[in-house]
Amino acid sequence: MPNTRAKQINNRPMASRNYSSSSSSSSSSSSSYSVSRVSSPKSTMSKPSTMISNDDTIYTPSQEYSQQCHVKSYSEYQEMYQHSITNPSEFWGKYGSSLISWFQPFTNVMSGNFVNGDITWFQNGKLNVSYNCIDRHLETKKDKIAIIYEGDHPDHVRKITFYELFLETCRLANLLKSLGVRKGDTVAIYMPNTPEAIYSMLACARIGAIHSVIFAGFGFDSIVSRVQDANCKIIITADEGVRGGKTIPLKKKIDEVAIHCPSVQKVIVFKNTGGPIDFHPAKDIWAHEVMPEQPPYCPCEVLDSEDPLFILYTSGSTGKPKGLVHTQAGYLLYTTMTHRYVFDIQENDIYACVADVGWITGHSYIVYGPLSNGTTTFIFEGTPLHPTPSRYWEMVERHKITQFYTAPTAIRSLMKYPVSYAEKCNKSSLRVLGTVGEPINPEAWRWFYKYVGEDRCPIVDTYWQTESGGHLVAPLPGGIPTKAGSATFPFFGIKLSVLDPQTGKEMSGNNVEGVLCVNNSWPGIARTVYRSHTRYLTTYMKPYPGYYFTGDGVKRDQDGYYWIQGRVDDVINVAGHRLGTAELESALVGHNSCAEAAVIGYPHDIKGQGILAFCTLKHGFEDTEDIVSSLKIEVRKIIGPFATPDVIIITPSLPKTRSGKIMRRILRKIACHESTPEQLGDISTLAEPEVVQFLIDKVTACLPKHH
């Protein structure tokens, strides 16, 4: 933990303005945050800092709010953090014993050398993750709601108790066993965001099968590569999914996949929409027909702490996805801990994460973290704009949601619309807001804070990765003052280092920027890449020997706050100036006309790389020369003349996956005039694939080919 002025933040005199909500009737939603502005020392750097924001406003939790939280002050956070760093075995051993239920206790908290890829956590401990998420809660929480599901249509709501979750998970686990699935076998899950996806994950965990959840927006090639690499015996899917009023033919895709995957023996099909499908009796099984005949009890497999729990594939720089392997005990404890402390989970909370189960966010913060904590977790099959842009906030009002966790992309898409969509809904139940997936620009942060959090809910801006299993950097609602756009400080047990990207040397003190690394292990770290441990070491441990390399750039400001700047391969080198795309995008979105921006570098004959920005405008603004000019002026003003975009293309939308991730890879190819279907690759995962041709035409018209 850096020795910084931030250690004295709680002792600073606060500004006279205090924010409170008059609409809240509960003490947990009372006045929570005060705001102060501190002056920043002048930079001694020879060029402008690439910090995402120059705004030093600090949002500090009130004493009244903090006293209701698990961590009640910054000093308490520091004390716990220092304990986790100076004596990790004692720290993690304490929480491993108290937060996890064991069939056989562990004999050693941690051993091995994580930079050599041989780290183990909770050695010789025996447990079952499904038991920890369900069975242990039945004595006291049998009738408590475990899952609230809301479908694409607002009236499609289901509530599942912990006991009902237990019965359905056991029936599906017994069905898998009847099909010959055993400990160590792999099962692919290609499902919409429904409770049945959760049953499937927990059923695999119950019998020791390794699940590989595949995002339901992926197309043929992406599914086949994942099923083949993991050698999956079974695929669990649904007839169809529904998002934004559109039907997604999941079973139809799996029919094509199964032909090319000889390892697949059976396909289990859940009925979601009831739409027509091709049913193949030799291979397909209707879940609703066979599960009721299965016994409603399935004993838990006793598993070792280091047995694999799941494989989750993430994009690789070579184009071949990496199957990251997470194990039982360390992953479960880390998701349980981060969920409990970062969202400040209390007994009667209704916690909502609106991510997809196909990504690590869904694994850790829809399924395993919440259910391990005995929390009511919310799963959503729809989109934030359907049927109206108030959908998210209507869900908050309808279900009295207390924590709401979403992506900056979703927030920016909602910023296009009048604030009345958010203001008309009763959001007094909210206590904590969260963001995930990418650095959040300060403008979106402040919009979220003001119009959703009503100037009273802290925002936990979480930085982490598929590889980390859980949050690496995030504020604690009652204990860490926040800055708009900063992920703030590391979670317990995470020792961060900022390295010079050229020399690999650690940069001490504050007001430094470089690549973000971690120089110690933590329980949630992925242990390997499936069937390619060398690739694991090459990707994460070898670029900067002695450190885990996150692949992201970072700024540590004068207060020791961390500002994530995006992937280091998302850096544009313009005539010797290294510019983070997140910084440029933040400056553009800071303009009152711009709802969202994606910035990439493109080949430039003179500068090496030019700056190309794709911008979507807020409702009421039109594509004019004046708008483009004012956007360029905004970047000049915020960053400097050298950062002025060479070309700005106004577009009605950006190429995004159905989960909201911008596919910058496609933008880069278009900018390089690599726009044939073979060059672009699979674009079936995009929410609006038609935007690709629009962008190709635009780039062709305004960008010369590089010579």
XYZ file of C-alpha atoms in Angstrom:
707
model
C 0.000 0.000 0.000
C 1.611 3.295 -1.011
C 2.411 5.822 1.682
C 0.287 8.676 0.389
C -1.850 11.616 1.349
C -4.840 9.355 0.799
C -4.206 7.925 4.242
C -5.371 11.201 5.725
C -8.429 11.602 3.518
C -10.922 10.796 6.260
C -9.456 13.560 8.427
C -9.835 16.274 5.807
C -12.434 18.973 6.384
C -15.333 18.297 4.042
C -17.075 20.810 1.824
C -20.271 22.261 3.221
C -22.442 20.580 0.604
C -23.898 17.260 1.799
C -26.017 14.997 -0.344
C -29.041 13.155 0.939
C -32.168 11.569 -0.472
C -35.551 12.668 0.779
C -37.239 9.708 -0.896
C -35.576 7.082 1.270
C -37.497 5.650 4.175
C -34.799 3.331 5.451
C -31.777 4.228 7.486
C -29.523 2.360 5.086
C -30.412 4.820 2.351
C -29.883 7.981 4.342
C -27.309 10.682 3.730
C -24.164 8.837 2.763
C -21.556 10.883 0.991
C -19.907 14.262 1.268
C -17.798 15.816 -1.447
C -14.597 17.830 -1.318
C -12.217 19.208 -3.871
C -8.494 19.116 -3.229
C -5.869 20.876 -5.244
C -3.385 18.785 -7.182
C 0.313 19.570 -7.222
C 1.561 20.744 -10.592
C 2.971 17.975 -12.684
C 6.731 17.919 -13.077
C 6.440 15.651 -16.097
C 7.641 16.960 -19.446
C 4.444 15.960 -21.193
C 0.820 15.925 -20.049
C -0.147 13.085 -17.759
C -2.260 10.312 -19.234
C -4.448 10.208 -16.161
C -8.051 9.735 -17.231
C -9.350 12.722 -15.257
C -7.891 15.866 -13.771
C -10.881 16.197 -11.445
C -9.726 15.628 -7.869
C -13.167 15.640 -6.274
C -13.258 13.091 -3.458
C -16.510 11.444 -2.428
C -16.266 10.419 1.210
C -18.790 8.221 3.039
C -20.488 9.824 6.013
C -19.979 8.340 9.451
C -23.651 7.384 9.558
C -23.335 5.411 6.320
C -19.980 3.840 7.202
C -21.147 2.559 10.574
C -23.592 0.248 8.815
C -20.871 -1.308 6.630
C -18.552 -4.275 7.149
C -15.511 -1.984 6.834
C -16.362 1.240 8.644
C -13.384 3.488 7.918
C -10.335 3.955 5.761
C -8.113 3.145 8.730
C -9.942 -0.168 9.203
C -9.406 -0.970 5.526
C -5.702 -0.140 5.911
C -5.374 -2.355 8.965
C -7.027 -5.313 7.214
C -5.055 -4.691 4.033
C -1.710 -4.548 5.839
C -2.543 -7.775 7.660
C -3.333 -9.461 4.334
C 0.014 -8.356 2.864
C 2.337 -8.911 5.832
C 0.823 -12.214 6.951
C -1.218 -13.652 4.062
C -1.322 -17.186 5.482
C -2.869 -15.970 8.714
C -5.257 -13.608 6.935
C -6.562 -16.022 4.304
C -6.494 -18.925 6.758
C -8.830 -17.005 9.071
C -11.368 -16.246 6.355
C -10.968 -19.605 4.682
C -11.973 -21.271 7.945
C -14.868 -18.922 8.730
C -16.482 -18.273 5.314
C -16.132 -21.721 3.686
C -17.607 -25.035 4.846
C -15.158 -27.936 4.661
C -15.595 -31.700 4.632
C -11.941 -31.920 5.696
C -9.940 -28.873 6.865
C -6.898 -27.699 4.949
C -3.432 -28.323 6.377
C -1.580 -25.454 4.692
C -2.945 -22.108 3.500
C -0.590 -21.541 0.584
C 2.501 -23.100 -0.916
C 4.588 -22.960 -4.060
C 5.763 -20.039 -6.168
C 3.046 -18.373 -8.186
C 5.461 -16.878 -10.753
C 6.526 -20.428 -11.591
C 2.884 -21.395 -11.953
C 2.878 -23.964 -9.145
C 0.924 -22.107 -6.455
C -1.595 -24.041 -4.349
C -4.126 -22.711 -1.862
C -5.730 -24.502 1.117
C -3.709 -27.634 0.557
C -5.389 -30.969 1.365
C -8.721 -29.307 2.129
C -11.836 -31.165 0.953
C -15.064 -29.379 0.026
C -17.801 -28.975 -2.540
C -18.710 -25.626 -4.089
C -22.345 -26.596 -4.729
C -22.688 -27.535 -1.068
C -21.292 -24.143 -0.071
C -23.724 -22.326 -2.383
C -26.847 -24.304 -1.467
C -26.851 -27.072 1.157
C -25.271 -25.204 4.038
C -27.953 -22.502 3.807
C -30.918 -24.892 3.990
C -31.105 -25.129 7.779
C -31.642 -21.384 8.235
C -32.563 -20.103 4.743
C -34.587 -22.909 3.186
C -37.461 -20.610 2.218
C -35.362 -17.539 1.446
C -35.369 -16.421 -2.185
C -32.075 -17.487 -3.738
C -32.709 -16.308 -7.319
C -34.951 -13.643 -8.799
C -35.216 -13.979 -12.564
C -36.663 -11.377 -14.893
C -36.980 -12.228 -18.551
C -36.963 -10.063 -21.618
C -40.570 -9.106 -20.925
C -41.026 -7.276 -17.601
C -43.930 -9.534 -16.603
C -41.820 -12.676 -16.931
C -40.598 -13.016 -13.339
C -39.674 -16.134 -11.359
C -38.490 -16.445 -7.776
C -36.631 -19.557 -6.639
C -35.986 -20.384 -2.979
C -32.798 -22.031 -1.753
C -34.749 -25.260 -1.279
C -36.114 -25.157 -4.832
C -32.595 -24.409 -6.080
C -31.387 -27.462 -4.162
C -34.022 -29.749 -5.712
C -33.482 -28.587 -9.298
C -29.698 -28.736 -8.999
C -29.837 -32.261 -7.585
C -32.183 -33.475 -10.330
C -29.935 -32.098 -13.048
C -26.833 -33.485 -11.328
C -28.443 -36.936 -11.258
C -29.371 -36.618 -14.921
C -25.750 -35.837 -15.775
C -24.593 -38.837 -13.758
C -27.097 -41.068 -15.551
C -25.507 -39.958 -18.829
C -22.106 -41.100 -17.623
C -20.690 -37.741 -16.526
C -18.126 -38.203 -13.772
C -15.601 -36.169 -11.838
C -13.165 -34.453 -14.224
C -15.427 -34.704 -17.292
C -16.183 -31.458 -19.107
C -19.667 -30.111 -19.819
C -20.414 -27.180 -22.133
C -23.191 -24.798 -21.082
C -24.665 -22.630 -23.851
C -27.617 -20.973 -22.189
C -29.512 -17.711 -21.960
C -29.461 -15.777 -18.681
C -32.007 -17.946 -16.891
C -32.107 -19.855 -13.590
C -31.482 -23.052 -15.551
C -28.001 -21.758 -16.416
C -27.309 -21.503 -12.691
C -28.716 -25.000 -12.064
C -26.378 -26.295 -14.759
C -23.261 -24.730 -13.254
C -24.071 -25.890 -9.732
C -25.023 -29.397 -10.911
C -21.614 -29.772 -12.540
C -19.911 -28.477 -9.403
C -21.929 -30.927 -7.316
C -20.616 -34.015 -9.102
C -17.104 -32.707 -9.807
C -17.632 -32.149 -13.528
C -15.790 -29.178 -15.039
C -18.153 -26.730 -16.703
C -17.308 -24.524 -19.642
C -19.947 -21.828 -20.011
C -20.017 -20.397 -23.526
C -21.562 -16.973 -24.018
C -24.927 -17.369 -25.736
C -24.058 -14.658 -28.252
C -21.172 -16.606 -29.780
C -21.443 -17.966 -33.286
C -20.539 -21.310 -34.802
C -16.741 -21.044 -34.956
C -16.417 -19.710 -31.426
C -18.602 -22.452 -29.973
C -16.891 -25.251 -31.888
C -13.389 -24.159 -30.873
C -14.382 -24.111 -27.195
C -16.223 -27.417 -27.221
C -13.404 -29.127 -29.096
C -10.619 -27.703 -26.939
C -12.324 -28.814 -23.710
C -13.407 -32.158 -25.207
C -16.914 -31.729 -23.812
C -19.085 -34.845 -23.395
C -22.382 -33.026 -22.887
C -23.807 -29.703 -24.064
C -26.571 -28.071 -22.024
C -28.615 -25.538 -23.966
C -32.120 -24.102 -24.407
C -34.515 -23.993 -27.315
C -34.174 -20.221 -27.733
C -33.121 -17.074 -25.938
C -34.831 -13.685 -26.058
C -33.111 -10.295 -25.867
C -34.551 -6.940 -26.766
C -37.602 -8.576 -28.323
C -35.426 -10.665 -30.632
C -35.369 -14.446 -30.552
C -31.964 -16.150 -30.517
C -31.936 -19.723 -31.971
C -29.625 -21.411 -29.450
C -30.557 -25.028 -30.169
C -30.217 -24.457 -33.916
C -26.609 -23.336 -33.399
C -25.847 -26.349 -31.217
C -27.257 -28.714 -33.868
C -24.602 -27.394 -36.263
C -21.888 -27.499 -33.598
C -22.557 -31.086 -32.526
C -21.897 -32.334 -36.058
C -18.311 -31.030 -35.834
C -17.641 -32.104 -32.244
C -17.386 -35.908 -31.988
C -16.767 -35.739 -28.237
C -20.371 -34.585 -27.666
C -22.535 -37.554 -26.707
C -25.759 -35.862 -25.609
C -27.440 -32.444 -25.756
C -29.715 -31.500 -22.844
C -32.319 -28.949 -23.934
C -34.272 -26.688 -21.580
C -37.562 -25.209 -22.777
C -37.276 -21.421 -22.515
C -39.553 -19.902 -25.167
C -41.345 -23.027 -26.373
C -40.392 -22.146 -29.923
C -40.017 -24.876 -32.584
C -36.692 -26.717 -32.806
C -35.296 -29.734 -34.620
C -35.246 -32.539 -32.065
C -32.902 -35.488 -32.625
C -33.978 -38.361 -30.321
C -30.666 -40.181 -30.620
C -28.746 -37.259 -29.144
C -31.183 -34.711 -27.684
C -32.857 -34.849 -24.280
C -35.708 -32.605 -23.179
C -34.828 -31.469 -19.651
C -38.460 -30.820 -18.698
C -39.378 -34.410 -19.563
C -36.579 -36.289 -17.807
C -35.607 -34.132 -14.821
C -38.860 -34.707 -12.860
C -38.064 -38.433 -12.937
C -34.644 -37.913 -11.356
C -34.226 -38.234 -7.573
C -34.349 -34.803 -5.866
C -31.230 -35.558 -3.847
C -27.712 -35.986 -5.174
C -24.817 -36.403 -2.749
C -21.943 -33.976 -3.201
C -18.657 -35.229 -4.596
C -15.844 -34.642 -2.132
C -13.303 -32.551 -4.016
C -9.803 -31.343 -3.320
C -9.130 -27.636 -2.955
C -7.110 -27.623 -6.169
C -9.434 -29.743 -8.301
C -10.683 -27.753 -11.328
C -14.086 -26.079 -10.930
C -14.520 -24.604 -14.404
C -12.850 -23.548 -17.637
C -13.661 -20.131 -19.047
C -12.305 -19.052 -22.403
C -11.000 -15.567 -23.005
C -9.671 -13.989 -26.169
C -6.040 -14.605 -26.969
C -3.647 -12.353 -28.854
C -3.000 -15.204 -31.283
C -6.694 -15.482 -32.056
C -7.037 -18.864 -30.335
C -9.053 -18.497 -27.098
C -7.350 -19.360 -23.807
C -9.194 -21.792 -21.557
C -8.452 -20.424 -18.102
C -8.850 -22.944 -15.289
C -10.193 -21.930 -11.887
C -10.056 -24.325 -8.967
C -12.394 -25.052 -6.064
C -11.461 -23.499 -2.734
C -9.336 -20.486 -3.623
C -11.784 -19.244 -6.246
C -14.792 -19.770 -3.970
C -13.234 -17.942 -1.038
C -12.084 -15.032 -3.194
C -15.487 -14.543 -4.843
C -17.196 -14.875 -1.466
C -14.873 -12.299 0.112
C -14.933 -9.773 -2.702
C -18.705 -10.016 -3.081
C -19.247 -9.578 0.651
C -16.907 -6.619 1.164
C -16.967 -4.716 -2.145
C -20.773 -4.699 -2.309
C -21.126 -4.580 1.489
C -23.607 -7.447 1.452
C -26.085 -7.577 4.330
C -28.531 -10.322 5.279
C -31.690 -9.051 3.567
C -30.146 -7.528 0.456
C -31.528 -8.018 -3.047
C -28.348 -7.963 -5.094
C -28.397 -7.498 -8.891
C -25.637 -8.072 -11.397
C -26.943 -7.600 -14.954
C -23.987 -9.251 -16.690
C -24.177 -12.527 -18.590
C -23.360 -15.883 -17.015
C -21.173 -16.545 -20.050
C -18.514 -14.174 -18.728
C -16.482 -14.253 -15.521
C -18.635 -11.467 -14.054
C -21.635 -13.775 -14.265
C -19.709 -16.686 -12.776
C -18.322 -14.759 -9.827
C -21.008 -12.175 -9.137
C -24.284 -13.715 -10.284
C -23.643 -17.281 -9.181
C -20.787 -18.268 -6.900
C -20.113 -15.182 -4.767
C -23.747 -14.276 -4.015
C -24.982 -17.823 -3.411
C -21.990 -18.707 -1.232
C -22.914 -15.673 0.890
C -26.536 -16.812 1.071
C -27.627 -13.686 -0.813
C -30.665 -13.250 -3.053
C -29.161 -12.867 -6.523
C -30.907 -11.351 -9.540
C -30.480 -12.649 -13.096
C -31.753 -10.735 -16.117
C -32.310 -12.059 -19.632
C -33.216 -8.750 -21.297
C -31.525 -5.501 -22.298
C -31.396 -2.058 -20.651
C -33.351 -0.372 -23.461
C -36.226 -2.823 -23.880
C -39.035 -2.005 -23.823
C -37.962 1.466 -22.612
C -34.710 3.108 -21.422
C -36.072 2.977 -17.867
C -35.980 -0.855 -17.766
C -33.082 -1.108 -15.313
C -34.575 1.401 -12.900
C -38.027 -0.152 -13.134
C -36.412 -3.442 -12.057
C -34.815 -1.672 -9.106
C -38.217 -0.326 -8.046
C -40.056 -3.575 -8.730
C -37.718 -5.833 -6.756
C -36.331 -3.299 -4.237
C -32.788 -3.997 -5.392
C -30.083 -2.872 -2.951
C -26.922 -3.309 -5.058
C -26.855 -2.754 -8.814
C -23.801 -3.857 -10.831
C -23.508 -3.025 -14.534
C -21.073 -1.986 -17.277
C -19.993 1.550 -18.235
C -21.117 0.741 -21.777
C -24.679 0.254 -20.550
C -24.545 3.479 -18.545
C -23.336 5.464 -21.539
C -26.039 3.989 -23.753
C -28.644 5.168 -21.228
C -27.097 8.637 -21.055
C -28.355 9.263 -24.592
C -31.892 9.523 -23.267
C -33.604 12.136 -21.071
C -32.827 11.737 -17.359
C -36.550 11.513 -16.697
C -36.335 7.800 -17.540
C -34.197 7.304 -14.448
C -35.766 9.959 -12.252
C -39.334 8.675 -12.544
C -38.495 5.367 -10.815
C -38.271 4.840 -7.057
C -34.667 3.852 -6.414
C -34.660 4.442 -2.645
C -33.819 0.763 -1.991
C -30.383 1.179 -3.625
C -27.422 1.294 -1.283
C -24.412 0.492 -3.532
C -23.804 0.923 -7.267
C -21.095 -0.944 -9.159
C -19.374 -0.865 -12.543
C -17.421 -3.582 -14.309
C -15.839 -4.503 -17.634
C -13.791 -1.446 -18.545
C -12.592 1.835 -17.043
C -15.550 4.128 -16.481
C -15.136 7.677 -17.727
C -15.815 10.365 -15.093
C -18.780 11.783 -17.013
C -20.605 8.433 -16.915
C -19.562 7.931 -13.280
C -21.095 11.245 -12.263
C -24.283 10.566 -14.269
C -24.649 7.181 -12.548
C -23.977 8.756 -9.159
C -26.426 11.649 -9.619
C -29.368 10.204 -11.506
C -29.305 6.589 -10.337
C -27.617 6.836 -6.959
C -29.387 10.131 -6.216
C -26.186 11.661 -4.815
C -26.179 9.182 -1.931
C -25.045 5.734 -3.184
C -21.319 4.998 -3.419
C -20.049 3.640 -6.729
C -17.683 0.693 -6.547
C -15.696 0.875 -9.789
C -14.240 -2.631 -9.939
C -11.127 -3.636 -11.851
C -10.424 -7.329 -12.384
C -10.108 -10.000 -15.054
C -11.166 -13.494 -16.001
C -7.720 -14.528 -14.814
C -8.091 -12.971 -11.354
C -11.373 -14.668 -10.460
C -12.554 -11.603 -8.543
C -11.887 -7.941 -7.914
C -8.253 -6.809 -7.829
C -8.852 -3.081 -7.323
C -12.087 -1.625 -5.948
C -13.354 0.719 -3.260
C -15.168 -0.535 -0.167
C -18.418 1.449 0.206
C -18.009 2.505 3.819
C -14.248 2.601 4.003
C -12.652 4.069 0.889
C -13.373 7.586 -0.423
C -13.798 7.543 -4.193
C -12.871 9.614 -7.229
C -14.946 9.595 -10.400
C -13.206 7.216 -12.801
C -10.686 5.682 -10.391
C -10.863 2.087 -9.159
C -9.161 3.477 -6.009
C -7.140 0.889 -4.043
C -6.319 -2.837 -4.098
C -8.479 -5.466 -2.465
C -7.135 -7.424 0.485
C -4.098 -9.506 -0.374
C -3.350 -7.782 -3.681
C 0.082 -6.152 -3.831
C 0.130 -3.893 -6.876
C 3.193 -2.679 -8.728
C 3.547 -0.075 -11.472
C 6.386 -1.036 -13.816
C 8.203 0.921 -16.471
C 7.088 -0.854 -19.664
C 10.532 -0.568 -21.269
C 12.836 -1.475 -18.368
C 10.500 -3.560 -16.246
C 11.632 -1.686 -13.146
C 9.147 -0.931 -10.407
C 8.192 2.729 -10.123
C 7.928 3.923 -6.535
C 5.927 6.805 -5.146
C 2.967 8.566 -6.706
C 2.259 10.475 -9.911
C 3.644 7.561 -11.926
C 2.290 5.579 -14.830
C 3.245 2.331 -16.481
C 2.030 -1.241 -16.724
C 0.063 -2.807 -13.885
C 1.438 -5.953 -12.302
C 0.837 -7.950 -9.133
C 3.829 -9.290 -7.266
C 2.137 -11.820 -5.006
C -0.440 -14.567 -5.269
C -4.083 -14.483 -4.208
C -6.601 -17.310 -3.793
C -8.705 -16.474 -6.866
C -5.921 -16.507 -9.466
C -6.447 -18.890 -12.404
C -4.044 -21.790 -12.087
C -3.351 -22.564 -15.725
C -4.531 -22.452 -19.321
C -6.324 -25.704 -20.082
C -3.880 -28.145 -21.673
C -1.327 -25.359 -22.210
C 0.520 -24.421 -19.049
C 3.378 -23.012 -21.121
C 0.976 -20.505 -22.661
C -0.164 -19.529 -19.151
C 3.409 -18.817 -18.076
C 4.284 -17.044 -21.322
C 1.239 -14.777 -21.193
C 1.174 -13.811 -17.528
C 4.437 -14.645 -15.760
C 7.244 -14.160 -18.278
C 6.720 -10.622 -19.680
C 7.949 -9.126 -16.367
C 9.763 -11.847 -14.389
C 8.712 -11.967 -10.754
C 5.314 -10.417 -11.447
C 1.890 -11.341 -12.720
C 1.323 -9.130 -15.779
C -2.245 -7.851 -16.083
C -1.773 -6.512 -19.608
C -3.199 -3.141 -18.556
C -1.739 0.316 -18.235
C -2.246 2.275 -15.031
C -1.718 5.669 -13.449
C -1.111 6.067 -9.701
C -2.036 9.633 -8.873
C -0.746 12.002 -6.202
C -3.058 10.417 -3.597
C -2.087 6.852 -4.464
C -5.353 6.195 -6.310
C -5.163 3.785 -9.251
C -6.610 4.785 -12.637
C -6.842 1.892 -15.088
C -5.992 3.014 -18.626
C -6.990 -0.046 -20.601
C -4.981 -2.694 -22.373
C -1.430 -1.736 -23.182
C -2.110 -2.878 -26.716
C -4.805 -0.177 -26.725
C -2.105 2.495 -26.700
C -1.622 4.768 -29.691
C 1.857 6.067 -30.448
C 1.386 9.394 -32.230
C 4.671 11.005 -33.222
C 6.316 9.715 -30.045
C 3.360 10.411 -27.742
C 1.879 7.293 -26.145
C -1.839 7.850 -25.676
C -4.186 5.488 -23.894
C -7.430 4.967 -25.781
C -9.385 5.146 -22.522
C -8.055 8.654 -21.935
C -9.057 9.815 -25.416
C -12.481 8.217 -25.152
C -13.030 9.831 -21.782
C -12.261 13.274 -23.209
C -14.701 12.772 -26.080
C -17.508 11.504 -23.856
C -16.931 14.525 -21.635
C -18.440 16.666 -24.415
C -22.146 17.236 -23.929
C -23.029 15.824 -27.352
C -21.157 12.510 -27.134
C -22.766 9.437 -25.592
C -20.050 6.921 -26.418
C -16.700 6.779 -28.147
C -14.255 4.152 -29.356
C -10.765 5.283 -30.333
C -8.183 3.312 -32.273
C -4.921 3.980 -34.039
C -4.656 3.705 -37.805
C -1.641 3.733 -40.151
C -0.517 7.305 -40.885
C 2.142 8.137 -43.472
C 3.669 10.960 -41.423
C 2.971 10.262 -37.743
C 3.174 6.493 -37.828
C -0.224 6.243 -36.208
C -3.133 8.593 -36.492
C -6.087 8.853 -34.141
C -9.450 7.663 -35.424
C -12.500 8.159 -33.205
C -15.914 6.594 -33.659
C -18.563 8.547 -31.737
C -22.257 8.056 -31.092
C -24.232 11.154 -30.221
C -26.811 11.753 -27.545
C -30.456 12.126 -28.435
C -31.107 15.511 -30.004
C -27.655 15.996 -31.605
C -26.918 15.524 -35.289
C -23.834 14.742 -37.347
C -22.571 18.166 -38.450
C -19.202 19.735 -39.101
C -19.688 21.913 -36.023
C -20.187 18.871 -33.797
C -17.072 17.155 -35.168
C -15.063 20.349 -34.747
C -16.234 20.845 -31.173
C -15.356 17.250 -30.291
C -11.804 17.798 -31.544
C -11.574 21.030 -29.548
C -12.709 19.151 -26.449
C -9.850 16.666 -26.790
C -7.336 19.492 -27.370
C -8.622 21.205 -24.257
C -8.613 18.128 -22.011
C -5.395 16.427 -23.172
C -3.512 18.706 -25.538
C -3.122 19.578 -29.231
C -0.996 16.506 -29.916
C -3.964 14.311 -28.960
C -6.427 15.839 -31.417
C -8.167 13.080 -33.391
C -7.237 13.079 -37.060
C -10.624 11.700 -38.047
C -13.929 11.522 -36.207
C -16.666 9.327 -37.635
C -20.164 9.808 -36.260
C -22.019 6.506 -36.151
C -25.472 5.524 -34.856
C -23.926 2.600 -32.971
C -20.675 0.723 -32.422
C -19.872 -2.922 -33.157
C -20.633 -4.574 -29.815
C -21.218 -8.065 -28.586
C -24.643 -8.711 -27.130
C -23.113 -8.269 -23.683
C -22.119 -4.704 -24.608
C -18.387 -5.105 -25.233
C -17.068 -2.924 -28.066
C -15.196 -5.056 -30.609
C -12.219 -2.775 -31.223
C -10.571 -5.568 -33.180
C -13.180 -5.047 -35.893
C -12.692 -1.276 -35.839
C -8.922 -1.691 -36.228
C -9.358 -4.004 -39.211
C -11.812 -1.621 -40.877
C -9.398 1.270 -40.336
C -6.682 -0.746 -42.078
C -9.098 -1.476 -44.957
C -9.179 -5.162 -44.009
C -12.884 -5.467 -44.560
C -13.525 -8.701 -46.424
C -15.479 -11.387 -44.541
C -12.292 -13.468 -44.292
C -10.370 -10.551 -42.783
C -13.084 -9.452 -40.350
C -13.794 -12.938 -39.109
C -16.958 -13.980 -37.287
C -19.232 -10.993 -36.643
C -22.263 -13.086 -35.685
C -21.697 -12.230 -32.022
C -22.464 -8.565 -32.657
C -25.733 -7.109 -31.401
C -26.058 -5.069 -34.634
C -23.881 -6.654 -37.342
C -25.296 -4.274 -39.939
C -23.289 -1.399 -38.451
C -20.098 -3.002 -39.801
C -20.908 -2.217 -43.435
C -21.903 1.333 -42.486
C -18.482 1.837 -40.878
C -16.654 0.257 -43.825
C -18.338 2.736 -46.161
C -17.524 5.658 -43.892
C -13.859 4.701 -43.494
C -13.486 4.097 -47.226
C -14.828 7.573 -47.903
C -12.661 9.509 -45.471
C -9.462 7.509 -44.891
C -6.842 7.003 -47.604
C -5.097 3.685 -47.771
C -1.717 3.683 -46.055
C 1.292 3.517 -48.337
